Structures are given as C-alpha cells and as structure tokens.
mmCIF file of C-alpha atoms and ligand atoms in Angstrom:
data_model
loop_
_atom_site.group_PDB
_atom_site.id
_atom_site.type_symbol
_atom_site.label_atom_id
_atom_site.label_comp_id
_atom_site.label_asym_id
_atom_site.label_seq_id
_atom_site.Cartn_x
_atom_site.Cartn_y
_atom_site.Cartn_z
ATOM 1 C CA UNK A 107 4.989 -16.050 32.059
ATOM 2 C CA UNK A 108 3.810 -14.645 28.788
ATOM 3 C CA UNK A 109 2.816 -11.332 28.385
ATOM 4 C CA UNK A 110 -1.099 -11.130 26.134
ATOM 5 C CA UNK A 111 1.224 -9.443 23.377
ATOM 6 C CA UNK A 112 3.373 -12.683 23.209
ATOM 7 C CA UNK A 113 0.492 -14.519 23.390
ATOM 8 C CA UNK A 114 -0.996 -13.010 20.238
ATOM 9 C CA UNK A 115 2.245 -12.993 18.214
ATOM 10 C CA UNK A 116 1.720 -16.306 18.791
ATOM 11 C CA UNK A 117 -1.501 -16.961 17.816
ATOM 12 C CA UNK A 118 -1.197 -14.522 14.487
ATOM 13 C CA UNK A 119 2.408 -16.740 13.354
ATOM 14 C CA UNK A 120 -0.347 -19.613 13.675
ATOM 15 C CA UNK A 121 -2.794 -18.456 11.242
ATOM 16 C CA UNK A 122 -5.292 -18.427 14.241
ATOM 17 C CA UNK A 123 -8.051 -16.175 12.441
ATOM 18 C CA UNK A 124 -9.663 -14.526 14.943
ATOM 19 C CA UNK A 125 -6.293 -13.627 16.804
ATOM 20 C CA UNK A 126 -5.618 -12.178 13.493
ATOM 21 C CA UNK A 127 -8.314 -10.265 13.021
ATOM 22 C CA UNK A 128 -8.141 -8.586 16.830
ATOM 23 C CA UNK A 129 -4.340 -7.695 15.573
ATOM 24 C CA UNK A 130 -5.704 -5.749 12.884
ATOM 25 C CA UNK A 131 -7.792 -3.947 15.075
ATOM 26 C CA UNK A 132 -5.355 -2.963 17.105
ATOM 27 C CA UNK A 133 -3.232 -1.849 14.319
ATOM 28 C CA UNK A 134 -5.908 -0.053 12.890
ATOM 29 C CA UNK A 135 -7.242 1.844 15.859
ATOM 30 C CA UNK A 136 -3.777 2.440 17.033
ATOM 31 C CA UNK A 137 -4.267 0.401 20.437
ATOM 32 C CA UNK A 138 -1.597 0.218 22.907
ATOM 33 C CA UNK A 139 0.109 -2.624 22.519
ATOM 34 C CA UNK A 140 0.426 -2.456 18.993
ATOM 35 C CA UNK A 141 4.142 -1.655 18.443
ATOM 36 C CA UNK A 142 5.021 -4.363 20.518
ATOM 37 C CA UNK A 143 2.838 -6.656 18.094
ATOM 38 C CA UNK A 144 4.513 -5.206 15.425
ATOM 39 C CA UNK A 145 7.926 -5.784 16.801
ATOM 40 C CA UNK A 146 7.746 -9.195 17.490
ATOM 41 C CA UNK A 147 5.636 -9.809 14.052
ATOM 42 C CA UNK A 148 8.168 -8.430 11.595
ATOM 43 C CA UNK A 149 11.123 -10.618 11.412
ATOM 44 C CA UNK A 150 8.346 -13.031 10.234
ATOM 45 C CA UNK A 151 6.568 -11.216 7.583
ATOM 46 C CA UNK A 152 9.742 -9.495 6.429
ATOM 47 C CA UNK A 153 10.002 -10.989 3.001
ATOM 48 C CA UNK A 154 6.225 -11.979 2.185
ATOM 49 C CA UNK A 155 6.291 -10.567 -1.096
ATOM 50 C CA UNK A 156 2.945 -8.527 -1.654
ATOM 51 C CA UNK A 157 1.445 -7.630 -5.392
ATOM 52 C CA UNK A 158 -0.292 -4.425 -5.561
ATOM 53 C CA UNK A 159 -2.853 -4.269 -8.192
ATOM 54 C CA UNK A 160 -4.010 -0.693 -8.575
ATOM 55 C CA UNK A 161 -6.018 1.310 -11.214
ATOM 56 C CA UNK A 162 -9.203 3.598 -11.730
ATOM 57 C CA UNK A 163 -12.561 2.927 -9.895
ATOM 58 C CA UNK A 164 -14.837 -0.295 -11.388
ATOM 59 C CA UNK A 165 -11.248 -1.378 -13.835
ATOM 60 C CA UNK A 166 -12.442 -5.040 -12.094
ATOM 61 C CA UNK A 167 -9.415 -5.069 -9.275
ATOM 62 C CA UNK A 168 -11.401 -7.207 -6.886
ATOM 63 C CA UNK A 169 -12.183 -9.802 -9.830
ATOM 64 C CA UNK A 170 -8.887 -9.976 -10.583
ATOM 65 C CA UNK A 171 -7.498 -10.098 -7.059
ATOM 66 C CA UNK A 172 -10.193 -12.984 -6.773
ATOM 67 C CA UNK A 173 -8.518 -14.861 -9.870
ATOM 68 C CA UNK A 174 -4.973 -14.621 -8.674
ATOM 69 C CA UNK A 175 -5.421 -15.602 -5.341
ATOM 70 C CA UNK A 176 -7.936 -18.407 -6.527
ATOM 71 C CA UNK A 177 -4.583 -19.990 -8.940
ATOM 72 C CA UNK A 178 -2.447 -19.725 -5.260
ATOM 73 C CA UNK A 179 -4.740 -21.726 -3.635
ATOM 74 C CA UNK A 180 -5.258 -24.354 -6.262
ATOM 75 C CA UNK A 181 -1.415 -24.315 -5.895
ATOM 76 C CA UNK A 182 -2.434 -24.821 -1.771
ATOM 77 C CA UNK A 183 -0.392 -21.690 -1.151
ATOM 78 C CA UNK A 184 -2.249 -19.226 1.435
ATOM 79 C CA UNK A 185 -2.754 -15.816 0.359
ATOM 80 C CA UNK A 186 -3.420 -12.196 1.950
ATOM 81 C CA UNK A 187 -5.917 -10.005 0.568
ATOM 82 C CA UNK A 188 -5.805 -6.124 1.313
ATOM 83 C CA UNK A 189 -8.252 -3.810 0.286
ATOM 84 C CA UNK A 190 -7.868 -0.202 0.192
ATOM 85 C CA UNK A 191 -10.904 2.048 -1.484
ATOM 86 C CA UNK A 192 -10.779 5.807 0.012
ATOM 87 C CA UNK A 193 -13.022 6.562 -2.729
ATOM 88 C CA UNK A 194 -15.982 4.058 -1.384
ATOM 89 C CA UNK A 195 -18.056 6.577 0.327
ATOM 90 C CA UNK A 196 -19.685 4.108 2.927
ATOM 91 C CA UNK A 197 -17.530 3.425 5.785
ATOM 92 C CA UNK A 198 -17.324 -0.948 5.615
ATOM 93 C CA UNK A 199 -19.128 -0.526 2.213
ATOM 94 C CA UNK A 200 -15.844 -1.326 0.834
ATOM 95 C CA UNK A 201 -15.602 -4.396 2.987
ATOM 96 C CA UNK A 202 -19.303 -6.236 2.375
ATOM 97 C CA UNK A 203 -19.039 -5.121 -1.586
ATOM 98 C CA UNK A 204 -15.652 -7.447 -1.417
ATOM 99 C CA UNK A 205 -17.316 -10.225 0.597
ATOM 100 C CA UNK A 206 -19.968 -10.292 -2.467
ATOM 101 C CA UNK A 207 -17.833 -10.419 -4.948
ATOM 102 C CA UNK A 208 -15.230 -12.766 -3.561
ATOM 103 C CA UNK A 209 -18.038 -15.617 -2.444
ATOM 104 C CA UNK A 210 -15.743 -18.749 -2.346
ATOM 105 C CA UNK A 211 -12.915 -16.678 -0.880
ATOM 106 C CA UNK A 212 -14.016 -14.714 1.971
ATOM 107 C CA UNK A 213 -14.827 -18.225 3.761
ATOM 108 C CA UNK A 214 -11.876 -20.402 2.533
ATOM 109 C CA UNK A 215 -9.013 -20.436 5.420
ATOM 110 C CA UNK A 216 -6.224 -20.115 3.404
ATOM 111 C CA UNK A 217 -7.138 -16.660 2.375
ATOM 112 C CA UNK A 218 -7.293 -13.798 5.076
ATOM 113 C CA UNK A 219 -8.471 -10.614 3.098
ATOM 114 C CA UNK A 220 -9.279 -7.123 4.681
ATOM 115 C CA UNK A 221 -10.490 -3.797 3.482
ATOM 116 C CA UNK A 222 -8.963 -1.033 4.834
ATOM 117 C CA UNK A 223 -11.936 1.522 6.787
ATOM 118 C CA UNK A 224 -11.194 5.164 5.506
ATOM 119 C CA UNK A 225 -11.030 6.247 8.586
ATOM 120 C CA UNK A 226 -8.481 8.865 10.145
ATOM 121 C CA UNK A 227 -6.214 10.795 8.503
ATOM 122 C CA UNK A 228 -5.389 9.842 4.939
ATOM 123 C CA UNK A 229 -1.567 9.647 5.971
ATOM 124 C CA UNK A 230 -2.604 7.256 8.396
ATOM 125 C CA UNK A 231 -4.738 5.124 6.246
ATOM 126 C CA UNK A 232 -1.066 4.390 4.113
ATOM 127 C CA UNK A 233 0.288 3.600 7.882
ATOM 128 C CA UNK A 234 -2.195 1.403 8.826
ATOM 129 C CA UNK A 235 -2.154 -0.322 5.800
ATOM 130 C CA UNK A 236 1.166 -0.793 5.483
ATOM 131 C CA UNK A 237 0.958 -2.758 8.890
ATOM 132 C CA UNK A 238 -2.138 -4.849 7.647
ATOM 133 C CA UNK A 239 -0.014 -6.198 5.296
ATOM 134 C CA UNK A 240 3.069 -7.026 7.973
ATOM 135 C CA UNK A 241 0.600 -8.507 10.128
ATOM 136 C CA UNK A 242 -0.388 -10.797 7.280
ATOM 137 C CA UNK A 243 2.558 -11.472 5.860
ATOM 138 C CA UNK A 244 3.629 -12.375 9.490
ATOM 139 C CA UNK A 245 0.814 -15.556 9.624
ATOM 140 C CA UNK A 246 2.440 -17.374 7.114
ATOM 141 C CA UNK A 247 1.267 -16.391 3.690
ATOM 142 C CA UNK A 248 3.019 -17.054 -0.064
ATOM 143 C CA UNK A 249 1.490 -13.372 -1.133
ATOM 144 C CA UNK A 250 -0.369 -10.451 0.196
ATOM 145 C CA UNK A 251 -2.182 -9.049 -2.884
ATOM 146 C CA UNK A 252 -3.134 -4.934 -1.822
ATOM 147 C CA UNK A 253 -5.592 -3.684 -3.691
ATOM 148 C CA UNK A 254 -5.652 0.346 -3.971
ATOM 149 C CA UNK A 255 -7.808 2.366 -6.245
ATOM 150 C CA UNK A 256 -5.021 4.337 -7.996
ATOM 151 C CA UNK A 257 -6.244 8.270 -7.900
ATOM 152 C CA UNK A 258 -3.965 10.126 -5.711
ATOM 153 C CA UNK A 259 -0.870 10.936 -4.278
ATOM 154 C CA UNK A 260 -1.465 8.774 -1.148
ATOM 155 C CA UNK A 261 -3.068 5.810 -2.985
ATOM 156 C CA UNK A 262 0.605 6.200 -5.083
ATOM 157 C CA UNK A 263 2.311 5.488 -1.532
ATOM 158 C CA UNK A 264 0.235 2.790 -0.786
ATOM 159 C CA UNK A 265 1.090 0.968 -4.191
ATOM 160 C CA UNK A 266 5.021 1.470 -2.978
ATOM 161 C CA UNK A 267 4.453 -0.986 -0.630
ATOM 162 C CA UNK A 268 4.598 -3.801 -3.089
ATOM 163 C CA UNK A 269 6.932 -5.665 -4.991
ATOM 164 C CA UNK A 270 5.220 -6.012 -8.220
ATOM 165 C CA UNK A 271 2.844 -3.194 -8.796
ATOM 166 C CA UNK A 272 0.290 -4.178 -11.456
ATOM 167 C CA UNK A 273 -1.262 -1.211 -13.244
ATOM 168 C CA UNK A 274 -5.281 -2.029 -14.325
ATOM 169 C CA UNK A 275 -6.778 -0.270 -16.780
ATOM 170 C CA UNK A 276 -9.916 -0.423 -19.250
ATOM 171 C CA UNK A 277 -10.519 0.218 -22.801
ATOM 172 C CA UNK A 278 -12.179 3.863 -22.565
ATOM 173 C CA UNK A 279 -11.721 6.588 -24.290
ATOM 174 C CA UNK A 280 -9.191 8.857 -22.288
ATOM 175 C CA UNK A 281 -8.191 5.852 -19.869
ATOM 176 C CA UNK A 282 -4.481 5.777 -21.148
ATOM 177 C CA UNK A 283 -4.082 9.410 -21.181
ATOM 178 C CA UNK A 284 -5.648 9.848 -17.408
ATOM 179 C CA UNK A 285 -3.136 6.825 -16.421
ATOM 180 C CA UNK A 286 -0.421 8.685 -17.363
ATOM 181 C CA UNK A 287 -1.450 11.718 -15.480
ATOM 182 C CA UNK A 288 -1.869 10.041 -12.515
ATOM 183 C CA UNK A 289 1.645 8.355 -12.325
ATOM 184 C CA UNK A 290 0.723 4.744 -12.937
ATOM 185 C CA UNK A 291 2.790 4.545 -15.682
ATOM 186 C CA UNK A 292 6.034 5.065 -13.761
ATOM 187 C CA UNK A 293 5.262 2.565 -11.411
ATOM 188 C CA UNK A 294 3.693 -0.177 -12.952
ATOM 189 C CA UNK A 295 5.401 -3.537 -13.525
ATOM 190 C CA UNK A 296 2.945 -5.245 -15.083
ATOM 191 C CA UNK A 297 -0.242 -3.531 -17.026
ATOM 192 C CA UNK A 298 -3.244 -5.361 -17.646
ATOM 193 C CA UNK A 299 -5.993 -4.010 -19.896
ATOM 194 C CA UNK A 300 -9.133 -5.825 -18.281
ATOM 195 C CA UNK A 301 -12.715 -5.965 -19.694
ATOM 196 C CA UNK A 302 -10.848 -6.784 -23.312
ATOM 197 C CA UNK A 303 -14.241 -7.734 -24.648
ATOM 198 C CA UNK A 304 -14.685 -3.960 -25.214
ATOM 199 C CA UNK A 305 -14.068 -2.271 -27.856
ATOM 200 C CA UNK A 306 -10.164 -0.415 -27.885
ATOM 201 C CA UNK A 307 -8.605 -2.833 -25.989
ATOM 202 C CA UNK A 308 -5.848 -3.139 -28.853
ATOM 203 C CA UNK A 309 -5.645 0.387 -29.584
ATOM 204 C CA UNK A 310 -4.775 0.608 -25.707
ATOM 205 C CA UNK A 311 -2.085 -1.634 -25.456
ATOM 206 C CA UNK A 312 -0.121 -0.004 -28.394
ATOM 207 C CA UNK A 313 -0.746 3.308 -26.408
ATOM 208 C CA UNK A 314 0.571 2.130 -23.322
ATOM 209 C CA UNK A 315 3.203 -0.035 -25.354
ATOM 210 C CA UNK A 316 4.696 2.860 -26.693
ATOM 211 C CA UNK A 317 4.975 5.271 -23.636
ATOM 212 C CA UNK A 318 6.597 2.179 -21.831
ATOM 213 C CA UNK A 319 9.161 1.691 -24.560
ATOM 214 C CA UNK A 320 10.450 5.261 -23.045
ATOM 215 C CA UNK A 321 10.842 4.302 -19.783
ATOM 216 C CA UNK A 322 14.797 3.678 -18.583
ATOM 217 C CA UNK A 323 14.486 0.437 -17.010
ATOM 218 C CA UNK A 324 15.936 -1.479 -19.576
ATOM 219 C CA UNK A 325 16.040 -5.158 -17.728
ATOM 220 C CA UNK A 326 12.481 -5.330 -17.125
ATOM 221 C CA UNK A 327 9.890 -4.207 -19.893
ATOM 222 C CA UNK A 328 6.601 -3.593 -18.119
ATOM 223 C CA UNK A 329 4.479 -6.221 -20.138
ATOM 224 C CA UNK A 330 1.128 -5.260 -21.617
ATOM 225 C CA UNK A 331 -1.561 -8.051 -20.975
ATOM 226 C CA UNK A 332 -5.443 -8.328 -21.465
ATOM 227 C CA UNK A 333 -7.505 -10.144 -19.750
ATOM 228 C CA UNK A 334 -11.668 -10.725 -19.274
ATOM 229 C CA UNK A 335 -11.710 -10.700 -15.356
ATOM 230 C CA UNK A 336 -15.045 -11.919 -14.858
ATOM 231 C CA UNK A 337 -14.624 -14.963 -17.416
ATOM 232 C CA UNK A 338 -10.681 -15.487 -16.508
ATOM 233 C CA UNK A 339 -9.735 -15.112 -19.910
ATOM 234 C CA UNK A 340 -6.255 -14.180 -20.256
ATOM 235 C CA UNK A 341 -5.834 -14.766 -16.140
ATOM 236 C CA UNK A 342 -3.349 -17.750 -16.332
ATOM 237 C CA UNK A 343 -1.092 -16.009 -18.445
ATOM 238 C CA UNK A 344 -1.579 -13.272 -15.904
ATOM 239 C CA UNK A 345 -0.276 -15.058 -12.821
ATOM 240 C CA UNK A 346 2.663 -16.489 -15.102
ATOM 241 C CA UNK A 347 3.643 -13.168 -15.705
ATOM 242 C CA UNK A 348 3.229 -11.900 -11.953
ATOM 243 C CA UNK A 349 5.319 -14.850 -11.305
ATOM 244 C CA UNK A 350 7.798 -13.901 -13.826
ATOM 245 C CA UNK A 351 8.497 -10.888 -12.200
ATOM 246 C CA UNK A 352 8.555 -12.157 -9.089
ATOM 247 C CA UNK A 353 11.710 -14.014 -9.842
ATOM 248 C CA UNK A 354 13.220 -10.908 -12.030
ATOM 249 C CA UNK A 355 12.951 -9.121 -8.543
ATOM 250 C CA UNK A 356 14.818 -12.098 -6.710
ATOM 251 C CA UNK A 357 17.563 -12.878 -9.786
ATOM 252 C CA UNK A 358 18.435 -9.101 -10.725
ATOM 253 C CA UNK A 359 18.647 -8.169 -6.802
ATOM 254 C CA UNK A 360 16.202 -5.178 -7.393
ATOM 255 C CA UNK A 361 13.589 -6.932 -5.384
ATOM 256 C CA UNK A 362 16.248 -6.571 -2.418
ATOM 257 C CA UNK A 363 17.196 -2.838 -4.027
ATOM 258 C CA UNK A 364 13.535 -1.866 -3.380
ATOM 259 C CA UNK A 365 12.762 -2.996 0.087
ATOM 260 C CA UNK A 366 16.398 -1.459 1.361
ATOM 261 C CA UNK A 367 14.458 2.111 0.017
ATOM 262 C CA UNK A 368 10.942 1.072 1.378
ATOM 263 C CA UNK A 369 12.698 0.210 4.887
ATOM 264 C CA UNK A 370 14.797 3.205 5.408
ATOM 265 C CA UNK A 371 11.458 5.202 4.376
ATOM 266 C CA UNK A 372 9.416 3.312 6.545
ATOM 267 C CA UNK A 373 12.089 3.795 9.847
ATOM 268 C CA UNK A 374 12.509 7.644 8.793
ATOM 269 C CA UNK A 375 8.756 7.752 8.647
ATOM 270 C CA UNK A 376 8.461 6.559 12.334
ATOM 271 C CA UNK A 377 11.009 8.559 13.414
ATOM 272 C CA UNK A 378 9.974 11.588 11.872
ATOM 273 C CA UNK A 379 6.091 11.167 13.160
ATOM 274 C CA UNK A 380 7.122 10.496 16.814
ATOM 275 C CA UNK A 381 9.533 12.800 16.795
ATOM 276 C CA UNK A 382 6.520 15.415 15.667
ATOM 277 C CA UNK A 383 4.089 13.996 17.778
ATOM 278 C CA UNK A 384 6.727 14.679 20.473
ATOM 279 C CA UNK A 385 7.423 18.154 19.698
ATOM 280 C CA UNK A 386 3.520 19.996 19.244
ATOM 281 C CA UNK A 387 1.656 17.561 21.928
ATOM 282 C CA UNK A 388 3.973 17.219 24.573
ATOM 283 C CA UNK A 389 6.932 20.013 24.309
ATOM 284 C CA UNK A 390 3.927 22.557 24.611
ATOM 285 C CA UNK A 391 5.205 24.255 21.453
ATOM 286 C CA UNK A 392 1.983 23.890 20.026
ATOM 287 C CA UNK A 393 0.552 26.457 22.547
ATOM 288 C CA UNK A 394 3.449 28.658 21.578
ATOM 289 C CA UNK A 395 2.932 28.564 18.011
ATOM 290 C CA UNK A 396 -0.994 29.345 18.802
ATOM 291 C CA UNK A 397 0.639 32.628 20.714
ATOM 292 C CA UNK A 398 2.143 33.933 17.854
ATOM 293 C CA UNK A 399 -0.531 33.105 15.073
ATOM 294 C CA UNK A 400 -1.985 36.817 15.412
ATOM 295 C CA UNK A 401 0.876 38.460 14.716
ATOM 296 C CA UNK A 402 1.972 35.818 11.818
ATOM 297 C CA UNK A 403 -1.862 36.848 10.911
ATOM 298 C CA UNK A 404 -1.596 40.621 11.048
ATOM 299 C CA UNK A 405 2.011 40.761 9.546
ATOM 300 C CA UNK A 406 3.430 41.949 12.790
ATOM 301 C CA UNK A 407 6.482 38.963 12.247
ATOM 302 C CA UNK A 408 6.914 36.278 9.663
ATOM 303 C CA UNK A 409 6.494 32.574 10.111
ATOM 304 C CA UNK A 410 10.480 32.122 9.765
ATOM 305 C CA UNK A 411 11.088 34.016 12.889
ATOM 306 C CA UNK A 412 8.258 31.869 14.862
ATOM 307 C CA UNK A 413 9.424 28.893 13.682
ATOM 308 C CA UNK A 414 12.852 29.663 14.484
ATOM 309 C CA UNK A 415 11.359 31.133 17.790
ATOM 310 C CA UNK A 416 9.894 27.372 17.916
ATOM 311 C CA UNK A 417 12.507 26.328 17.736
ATOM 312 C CA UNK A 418 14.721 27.527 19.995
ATOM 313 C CA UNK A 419 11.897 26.933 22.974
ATOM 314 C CA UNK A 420 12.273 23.616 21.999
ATOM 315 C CA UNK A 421 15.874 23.025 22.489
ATOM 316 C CA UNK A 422 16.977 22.858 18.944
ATOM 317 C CA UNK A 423 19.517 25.353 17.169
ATOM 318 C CA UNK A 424 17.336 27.961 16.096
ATOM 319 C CA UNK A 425 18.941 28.382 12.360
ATOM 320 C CA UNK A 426 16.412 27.216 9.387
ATOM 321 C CA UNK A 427 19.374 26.972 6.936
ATOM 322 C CA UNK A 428 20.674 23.581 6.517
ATOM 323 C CA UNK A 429 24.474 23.569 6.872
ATOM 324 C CA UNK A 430 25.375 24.601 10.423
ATOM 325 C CA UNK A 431 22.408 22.818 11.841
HETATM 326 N N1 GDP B 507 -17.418 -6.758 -19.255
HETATM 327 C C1 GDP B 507 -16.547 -7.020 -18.291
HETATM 328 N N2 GDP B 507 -16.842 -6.735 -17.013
HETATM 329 C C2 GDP B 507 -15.929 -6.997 -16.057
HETATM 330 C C3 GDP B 507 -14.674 -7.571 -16.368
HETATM 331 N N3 GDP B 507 -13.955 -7.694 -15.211
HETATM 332 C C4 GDP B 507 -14.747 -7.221 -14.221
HETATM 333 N N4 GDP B 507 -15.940 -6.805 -14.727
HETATM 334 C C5 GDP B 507 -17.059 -6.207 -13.961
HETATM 335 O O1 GDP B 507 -16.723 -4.858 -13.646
HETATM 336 C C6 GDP B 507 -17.288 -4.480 -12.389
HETATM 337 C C7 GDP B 507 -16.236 -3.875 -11.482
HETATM 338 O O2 GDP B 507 -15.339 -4.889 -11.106
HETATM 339 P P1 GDP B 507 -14.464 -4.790 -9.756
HETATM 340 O O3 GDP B 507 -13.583 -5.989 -9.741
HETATM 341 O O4 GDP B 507 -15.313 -4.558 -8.585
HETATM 342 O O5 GDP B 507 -13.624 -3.460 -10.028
HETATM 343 P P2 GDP B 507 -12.660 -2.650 -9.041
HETATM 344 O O6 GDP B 507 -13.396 -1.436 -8.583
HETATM 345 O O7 GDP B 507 -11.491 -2.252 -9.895
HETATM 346 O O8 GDP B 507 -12.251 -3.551 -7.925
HETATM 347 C C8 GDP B 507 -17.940 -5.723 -11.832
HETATM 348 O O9 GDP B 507 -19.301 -5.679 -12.081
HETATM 349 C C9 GDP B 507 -17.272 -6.855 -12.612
HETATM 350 O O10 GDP B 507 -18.089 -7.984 -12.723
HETATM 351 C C10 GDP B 507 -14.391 -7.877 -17.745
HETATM 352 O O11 GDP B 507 -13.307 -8.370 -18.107
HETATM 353 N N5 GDP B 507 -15.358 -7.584 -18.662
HETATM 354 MG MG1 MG B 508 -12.406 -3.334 -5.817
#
C-alpha cells in the first residue's frame, strides 16, 4: 500500500498543481512529513537548473522574470517561478503584487510560480526556499527562475542557490557604487541594466564594465546587457545570453564544480541544524546554559568555561581548541 507521502511524490513528479502547492506548504510550515517529501523528490529535481535574478527594490525583477519565462514557454518548456521579497512589508503582499504583474502567467499551467511568506526566522526563509525550488524542480520543469531582492547577507545565500545569478540594476545615481557594496558584483554572471530608457544607462555599463574586467574568472566575462523590461527591449538577447551561460556551466564543468559546493553546504547545513536543535531542546543544555547566565552576567566566570562546562554535560570533550578535539 502507499503511504500519503508516496502518494504526493507522486502527484508533485506529475505536475498535479494543487498536490504541488500542499507540498509547499508543508515545506514551508515545516510539517511532518516533509523530509520524507523531500527525500523521495530530490533525485528528480537534482539538476533543474534555476536562474536567480537579484538586485535592488523596484530594478523591474518581476518584469523581467515575466519576459524570460514568457520566451520558455513560447519554446513549450515549463518553468518555475520563485519569489523571495523580505523587504515587502505585507505578509502575501509580495504574492498578489506578483499575480498583478504577471497576468498571463499566474494562470498558464506550464508555469508554477511562488512567493516566498517572510515568515520565521530569516535563516529559515533561505531553507525554505531552497526547498521551494527542489520541490519545483522535482515536477518536471526546464528552469526555476528565484527571484530575491539583493540587500543582505541572507538574500546573498539565497542567490547561491542558482546556477546563473543575474545581477539587475538601474541607471541611478549611486546604483553601481551601492551594487558593489552589497556583493553583487562578485556573484553576478550576467548584469543587466534595466529601465535603459533612463538617462545613465551607458555611463553604467562602463562602470560596471570596468570593475568586472578585475574580477579573476577569466573563462567567463560577466556580460553587461540593457534592457527596457516593460517593453522587452533588449529581452531576447537577454535569454540568449542566460542560455549562453547555461551551456558555459555544462561545457567548462563549473556548473558541476558549483553544485558539488552548494551540496556539501546544503548536507553540512542539515547536519549542523539538527545536530543544534538536538543539543539546546532536547539534551536539556539549554536549561544549563540559563543556570549559568548570572554569573556569565555578573563576571563571576566567563562564557569559555560555560561553554566548555556545556559541553562536557553534553557528552562532548570539553576542550574549545581545535586540534585534540
Ligand atoms: N521606465 C521603465 N520602467 C520599468 C522597466 N522595467 C520595469 N519597469 C517598471 O518598474 C516597476 C518595478 O518593476 P518590478 O518588476 O516590480 O521590479 P522588482 O521590484 O525588481 O521586481 C514597475 O512599475 C515596472 O513596470 C523599464 O525598463 N523602464
Ligand atoms: Mg519583484
């Protein structure tokens, strides 16, 4: 007999929508069940390759997105849309703002897109959305495009998910100078400047041009592209170039260099947060660490001797330095 969990595997590998969209739930609110989805999803959506496009607040992301997945399905490939916006201050805001702007999209069946809630922990939200995309991946899909406003640290991890990161930015004054602070020009493959009917757009790309010339990567040149989003100007040439990389990843063997890193992140990362989840919630160390905080508080002992205290009431050698552990 089949267990529900097979039964959903099942119905996700089909495509069936709504099977889909209960999987997400349960990824998202951490349901039980949900590693066992998970396991039997992967080997599936293992090698969907997934664009990231990131970039500042309002760069037009989401028109984009819309453009490139509208070119797959003229091409009758399906396509996964993922949607992550911490910064959109209405919980589901994110989600109907999307639906607007992607009309013909977010009722076409070859296109399953979902914005990430903000809910949780912000650690969690690059968890969760990490398995969004496996769970998409997994129903059959040529792409999963993941959309993440590029601000932060964590929105950084997010974009590490992808193959192809695609960097968006806009003619404004500043724009080049905050995208360099922010580490998007480390990590982008592609850069588009978008809204190119403003003015600067030309005075941008020689900006970025000339900080990528630095970079060390000397078999893949990030390419500097405008586009006009909203009129798809620029957009074909776009998709040939996302394309383009695609196959640089598949030729060169990096693409297969960078999921070997993402994976043994990804296993350490579950290790690491059951192992922790193990140790405070159900070794009772938390309770012993909250019995010491006072005197960690009044200087009475330092936090090296409780944690080594920790420890040792945990079954672990007690030493903090690395060598003889
Ligand atoms: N002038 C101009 N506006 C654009 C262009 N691309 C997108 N927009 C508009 O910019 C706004 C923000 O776009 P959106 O895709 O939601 O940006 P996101 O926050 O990066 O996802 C929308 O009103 C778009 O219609 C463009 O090339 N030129
Ligand atoms: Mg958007």
């Amino acid at each position: 007999m089949r267990t529900d969990a097979e039964e959903l595997i099942g119905a996700v590998l089909d495509g069936d929508r709504r099977a889909v969209a209960r999987a997400i739930s349960m990824v998202e609110d951490q349901l039980p069940g949900k590693v066992e989805l998970l396991q039997g999803l992967y080997t599936r959506g293992n090698h969907t390759y997934i664009c990231g496009v990131t970039g500042p607040p309002g760069a037009g992301k989401s028109t984009l997105v819309d453009k490139i997945a509208g070119y797959a399905r003229q091409e009758g490939k399906q396509v996964g849309i993922v949607c992550v916006d911490p910064t959109s201050p209405f919980s589901g805001g994110a989600l109907l703002g999307d639906r607007i702007r992607m009309p013909d999209l977010s009722t076409d069946p070859g296109v399953f897109i979902r914005s990430m809630a903000t809910r949780g922990s912000r650690g969690g939200l690059a968890r969760a959305t990490r398995e969004v995309v496996i769970l998409l991946g997994a129903t059959g899909v040529d792409q999963v495009l993941l959309e993440t406003v590029g601000v932060g640290q964590i929105e950084l991890d997010i974009a590490e998910t992808a193959d192809t990161t695609m960097v968006v930015l806009v003619p404004e004054s500043g724009d080049g100078i905050q995208a360099m602070k922010a580490g998007l020009m480390e990590i982008g493959d592609i850069f588009v400047i978008n809204k190119a009917d403003r003015d600067g757009a030309e005075g941008l790309k020689i900006e970025l041009e000339s900080v990528l010339a630095m970079r060390e990567d000397k078999e893949w040149v990030p390419p500097v592209l405008k586009t006009m989003a909203n009129t798809g100007e620029g957009t074909t040439e776009l998709v040939e170039t996302v394309q383009e990389h695609r196959s640089f990843l598949d030729r060169s063997g990096e693409g297969e260099r960078r999921r070997r890193q993402r994976l043994a992140a990804y296993v350490m990362e579950i290790v690491l947060e059951t192992l922790t989840r193990r140790l405070w919630r159900e070794s009772g160390l938390q309770e012993q660490l909250d019995g010491r905080l006072d005197d960690v508080m009044e200087g009475r002992i330092d936090p090296f001797t409780v944690a080594e205290e920790i420890l040792t009431a945990g079954g672990m050698p007690a030493s903090l330095e690395g060598e003889d552990a």
